[in-house]
């Protein structure tokens, strides 16, 4: 998402257009299309929350992490909640990889690559399971 700042912040050198990346399965429209996953809906969210809260998502993530090629071989047969879990782990991996790249390229940010201003992890209600209430964000100068 490209955003335009209404008020520049000269002390932080923030002005003009910025890129705001949401690394969250709920906003991953293009990735959902590429994976032939269902569009996100509140009903899917409710099913996913139950899958996480009853512990089945943790078991599924272990299978994803420990079985090479599991997602590629079985992905077409994933249930809706397994798809959501896969999307969630994929988006978390994407966020971690992207932040690692920007940290590695710190010395040339703003010259040869966009400057990363902030990495944020937004936590929701403390009564919710962390997997359900976390949104990862990257804020990058365009």
PDB file of C-alpha atoms in Angstrom:
ATOM      1  CA  UNK A   1       0.000   0.000   0.000  1.00  0.00           C
ATOM      2  CA  UNK A   2       1.393   3.416  -0.944  1.00  0.00           C
ATOM      3  CA  UNK A   3       0.548   6.222   1.466  1.00  0.00           C
ATOM      4  CA  UNK A   4       1.141   9.965   1.205  1.00  0.00           C
ATOM      5  CA  UNK A   5       2.010  11.771   4.427  1.00  0.00           C
ATOM      6  CA  UNK A   6      -0.165  14.840   5.017  1.00  0.00           C
ATOM      7  CA  UNK A   7       2.366  16.369   7.374  1.00  0.00           C
ATOM      8  CA  UNK A   8       6.052  15.793   6.862  1.00  0.00           C
ATOM      9  CA  UNK A   9       8.291  15.072   9.822  1.00  0.00           C
ATOM     10  CA  UNK A  10      11.556  16.827   9.020  1.00  0.00           C
ATOM     11  CA  UNK A  11      13.417  15.540  12.089  1.00  0.00           C
ATOM     12  CA  UNK A  12      12.902  11.959  10.882  1.00  0.00           C
ATOM     13  CA  UNK A  13      13.202  12.891   7.196  1.00  0.00           C
ATOM     14  CA  UNK A  14       9.709  11.553   6.574  1.00  0.00           C
ATOM     15  CA  UNK A  15       7.855  13.163   3.708  1.00  0.00           C
ATOM     16  CA  UNK A  16       6.147  12.259   0.481  1.00  0.00           C
ATOM     17  CA  UNK A  17       5.054   8.782  -0.515  1.00  0.00           C
ATOM     18  CA  UNK A  18       5.759   5.732   1.619  1.00  0.00           C
ATOM     19  CA  UNK A  19       5.133   2.037   1.095  1.00  0.00           C
ATOM     20  CA  UNK A  20       3.314   0.286   3.906  1.00  0.00           C
ATOM     21  CA  UNK A  21       3.461  -3.499   3.669  1.00  0.00           C
ATOM     22  CA  UNK A  22       1.015  -5.623   5.623  1.00  0.00           C
ATOM     23  CA  UNK A  23       2.519  -9.081   6.064  1.00  0.00           C
ATOM     24  CA  UNK A  24      -0.732 -10.638   7.147  1.00  0.00           C
ATOM     25  CA  UNK A  25      -2.693 -13.484   5.599  1.00  0.00           C
ATOM     26  CA  UNK A  26      -5.935 -11.501   5.743  1.00  0.00           C
ATOM     27  CA  UNK A  27      -4.496  -8.873   3.378  1.00  0.00           C
ATOM     28  CA  UNK A  28      -2.658 -11.315   1.076  1.00  0.00           C
ATOM     29  CA  UNK A  29      -5.089 -11.054  -1.840  1.00  0.00           C
ATOM     30  CA  UNK A  30      -2.551 -11.700  -4.618  1.00  0.00           C
ATOM     31  CA  UNK A  31      -0.940 -14.579  -2.755  1.00  0.00           C
ATOM     32  CA  UNK A  32      -4.362 -16.107  -2.154  1.00  0.00           C
ATOM     33  CA  UNK A  33      -5.071 -15.897  -5.885  1.00  0.00           C
ATOM     34  CA  UNK A  34      -1.683 -17.440  -6.754  1.00  0.00           C
ATOM     35  CA  UNK A  35      -2.299 -20.308  -4.325  1.00  0.00           C
ATOM     36  CA  UNK A  36      -5.925 -20.683  -5.460  1.00  0.00           C
ATOM     37  CA  UNK A  37      -7.021 -20.083  -1.866  1.00  0.00           C
ATOM     38  CA  UNK A  38     -10.440 -18.759  -0.947  1.00  0.00           C
ATOM     39  CA  UNK A  39     -10.747 -15.004  -0.380  1.00  0.00           C
ATOM     40  CA  UNK A  40     -10.674 -14.087   3.318  1.00  0.00           C
ATOM     41  CA  UNK A  41     -14.087 -13.830   4.993  1.00  0.00           C
ATOM     42  CA  UNK A  42     -15.222 -13.414   8.605  1.00  0.00           C
ATOM     43  CA  UNK A  43     -16.536 -16.996   8.475  1.00  0.00           C
ATOM     44  CA  UNK A  44     -13.119 -18.316   7.422  1.00  0.00           C
ATOM     45  CA  UNK A  45     -11.575 -16.255  10.227  1.00  0.00           C
ATOM     46  CA  UNK A  46     -13.888 -17.821  12.786  1.00  0.00           C
ATOM     47  CA  UNK A  47     -13.040 -21.336  11.566  1.00  0.00           C
ATOM     48  CA  UNK A  48      -9.317 -20.490  11.608  1.00  0.00           C
ATOM     49  CA  UNK A  49      -9.507 -19.114  15.147  1.00  0.00           C
ATOM     50  CA  UNK A  50     -11.081 -22.352  16.346  1.00  0.00           C
ATOM     51  CA  UNK A  51      -8.375 -24.354  14.516  1.00  0.00           C
ATOM     52  CA  UNK A  52      -5.684 -22.336  16.329  1.00  0.00           C
ATOM     53  CA  UNK A  53      -7.350 -22.393  19.740  1.00  0.00           C
ATOM     54  CA  UNK A  54      -7.907 -26.161  19.768  1.00  0.00           C
ATOM     55  CA  UNK A  55      -4.232 -26.809  18.926  1.00  0.00           C
ATOM     56  CA  UNK A  56      -4.723 -28.294  15.469  1.00  0.00           C
ATOM     57  CA  UNK A  57      -2.900 -25.400  13.780  1.00  0.00           C
ATOM     58  CA  UNK A  58       0.249 -26.106  15.832  1.00  0.00           C
ATOM     59  CA  UNK A  59       0.228 -29.742  14.732  1.00  0.00           C
ATOM     60  CA  UNK A  60      -0.236 -28.679  11.120  1.00  0.00           C
ATOM     61  CA  UNK A  61       2.672 -26.191  11.303  1.00  0.00           C
ATOM     62  CA  UNK A  62       4.923 -28.970  12.632  1.00  0.00           C
ATOM     63  CA  UNK A  63       4.013 -31.032   9.551  1.00  0.00           C
ATOM     64  CA  UNK A  64       4.707 -28.045   7.286  1.00  0.00           C
ATOM     65  CA  UNK A  65       8.087 -27.415   8.923  1.00  0.00           C
ATOM     66  CA  UNK A  66       9.247 -31.028   9.103  1.00  0.00           C
ATOM     67  CA  UNK A  67       8.107 -32.494   5.790  1.00  0.00           C
ATOM     68  CA  UNK A  68       9.997 -31.276   2.720  1.00  0.00           C
ATOM     69  CA  UNK A  69       7.592 -30.723  -0.137  1.00  0.00           C
ATOM     70  CA  UNK A  70       4.511 -31.302   2.035  1.00  0.00           C
ATOM     71  CA  UNK A  71       2.825 -28.031   1.018  1.00  0.00           C
ATOM     72  CA  UNK A  72       3.580 -28.563  -2.668  1.00  0.00           C
ATOM     73  CA  UNK A  73       2.399 -32.178  -2.660  1.00  0.00           C
ATOM     74  CA  UNK A  74      -0.662 -31.816  -0.431  1.00  0.00           C
ATOM     75  CA  UNK A  75      -1.543 -28.127  -0.879  1.00  0.00           C
ATOM     76  CA  UNK A  76      -4.413 -28.689  -3.284  1.00  0.00           C
ATOM     77  CA  UNK A  77      -6.042 -30.930  -0.681  1.00  0.00           C
ATOM     78  CA  UNK A  78      -5.706 -28.515   2.249  1.00  0.00           C
ATOM     79  CA  UNK A  79      -8.887 -27.617   4.088  1.00  0.00           C
ATOM     80  CA  UNK A  80      -9.803 -23.948   4.432  1.00  0.00           C
ATOM     81  CA  UNK A  81      -8.269 -23.758   7.921  1.00  0.00           C
ATOM     82  CA  UNK A  82      -5.108 -25.552   6.794  1.00  0.00           C
ATOM     83  CA  UNK A  83      -4.879 -23.044   3.934  1.00  0.00           C
ATOM     84  CA  UNK A  84      -5.162 -20.170   6.427  1.00  0.00           C
ATOM     85  CA  UNK A  85      -2.447 -21.718   8.575  1.00  0.00           C
ATOM     86  CA  UNK A  86      -0.186 -22.173   5.552  1.00  0.00           C
ATOM     87  CA  UNK A  87      -0.816 -18.556   4.498  1.00  0.00           C
ATOM     88  CA  UNK A  88      -0.043 -17.369   8.023  1.00  0.00           C
ATOM     89  CA  UNK A  89       3.283 -19.222   8.184  1.00  0.00           C
ATOM     90  CA  UNK A  90       4.193 -18.123   4.660  1.00  0.00           C
ATOM     91  CA  UNK A  91       3.494 -14.461   5.458  1.00  0.00           C
ATOM     92  CA  UNK A  92       5.515 -14.679   8.693  1.00  0.00           C
ATOM     93  CA  UNK A  93       8.429 -16.186   6.730  1.00  0.00           C
ATOM     94  CA  UNK A  94       8.085 -13.398   4.148  1.00  0.00           C
ATOM     95  CA  UNK A  95       8.188 -10.737   6.888  1.00  0.00           C
ATOM     96  CA  UNK A  96      11.247 -12.287   8.542  1.00  0.00           C
ATOM     97  CA  UNK A  97      13.089 -12.642   5.214  1.00  0.00           C
ATOM     98  CA  UNK A  98      12.304  -9.094   4.127  1.00  0.00           C
ATOM     99  CA  UNK A  99      13.431  -7.586   7.445  1.00  0.00           C
ATOM    100  CA  UNK A 100      16.625  -9.667   7.332  1.00  0.00           C
ATOM    101  CA  UNK A 101      17.355  -8.377   3.820  1.00  0.00           C
ATOM    102  CA  UNK A 102      16.844  -4.756   4.880  1.00  0.00           C
ATOM    103  CA  UNK A 103      19.067  -5.281   7.934  1.00  0.00           C
ATOM    104  CA  UNK A 104      21.777  -6.768   5.704  1.00  0.00           C
ATOM    105  CA  UNK A 105      21.504  -3.835   3.273  1.00  0.00           C
ATOM    106  CA  UNK A 106      21.400  -1.189   6.004  1.00  0.00           C
ATOM    107  CA  UNK A 107      24.518   0.611   4.686  1.00  0.00           C
ATOM    108  CA  UNK A 108      23.028   1.259   1.235  1.00  0.00           C
ATOM    109  CA  UNK A 109      19.446   2.029   2.226  1.00  0.00           C
ATOM    110  CA  UNK A 110      18.207   5.274   0.758  1.00  0.00           C
ATOM    111  CA  UNK A 111      20.846   5.135  -1.984  1.00  0.00           C
ATOM    112  CA  UNK A 112      20.504   1.879  -3.903  1.00  0.00           C
ATOM    113  CA  UNK A 113      17.528   0.326  -2.125  1.00  0.00           C
ATOM    114  CA  UNK A 114      14.554   1.975  -0.400  1.00  0.00           C
ATOM    115  CA  UNK A 115      15.075   3.012   3.199  1.00  0.00           C
ATOM    116  CA  UNK A 116      13.301   0.920   5.804  1.00  0.00           C
ATOM    117  CA  UNK A 117      11.904   3.174   8.518  1.00  0.00           C
ATOM    118  CA  UNK A 118      10.227   0.685  10.795  1.00  0.00           C
ATOM    119  CA  UNK A 119       9.243  -2.918  11.333  1.00  0.00           C
ATOM    120  CA  UNK A 120       6.198  -3.277  13.500  1.00  0.00           C
ATOM    121  CA  UNK A 121       4.387  -6.186  15.023  1.00  0.00           C
ATOM    122  CA  UNK A 122       0.942  -5.131  16.187  1.00  0.00           C
ATOM    123  CA  UNK A 123      -0.546  -7.250  18.930  1.00  0.00           C
ATOM    124  CA  UNK A 124      -4.292  -7.378  19.445  1.00  0.00           C
ATOM    125  CA  UNK A 125      -6.232  -8.242  22.543  1.00  0.00           C
ATOM    126  CA  UNK A 126      -4.140  -9.958  25.208  1.00  0.00           C
ATOM    127  CA  UNK A 127      -6.921 -12.494  25.674  1.00  0.00           C
ATOM    128  CA  UNK A 128      -6.458 -13.724  22.110  1.00  0.00           C
ATOM    129  CA  UNK A 129      -3.955 -16.317  20.989  1.00  0.00           C
ATOM    130  CA  UNK A 130      -0.832 -14.594  19.563  1.00  0.00           C
ATOM    131  CA  UNK A 131      -1.286 -16.249  16.150  1.00  0.00           C
ATOM    132  CA  UNK A 132      -4.709 -14.647  15.879  1.00  0.00           C
ATOM    133  CA  UNK A 133      -3.889 -11.135  17.002  1.00  0.00           C
ATOM    134  CA  UNK A 134      -0.565 -10.250  15.363  1.00  0.00           C
ATOM    135  CA  UNK A 135      -0.025  -8.125  12.253  1.00  0.00           C
ATOM    136  CA  UNK A 136       3.486  -7.599  10.875  1.00  0.00           C
ATOM    137  CA  UNK A 137       4.182  -4.313   9.059  1.00  0.00           C
ATOM    138  CA  UNK A 138       7.097  -2.896   7.100  1.00  0.00           C
ATOM    139  CA  UNK A 139       7.251   0.839   6.402  1.00  0.00           C
ATOM    140  CA  UNK A 140       9.521   1.681   3.497  1.00  0.00           C
ATOM    141  CA  UNK A 141      10.316   4.926   1.702  1.00  0.00           C
ATOM    142  CA  UNK A 142       9.326   4.709  -1.956  1.00  0.00           C
TER     143      UNK A 142
END
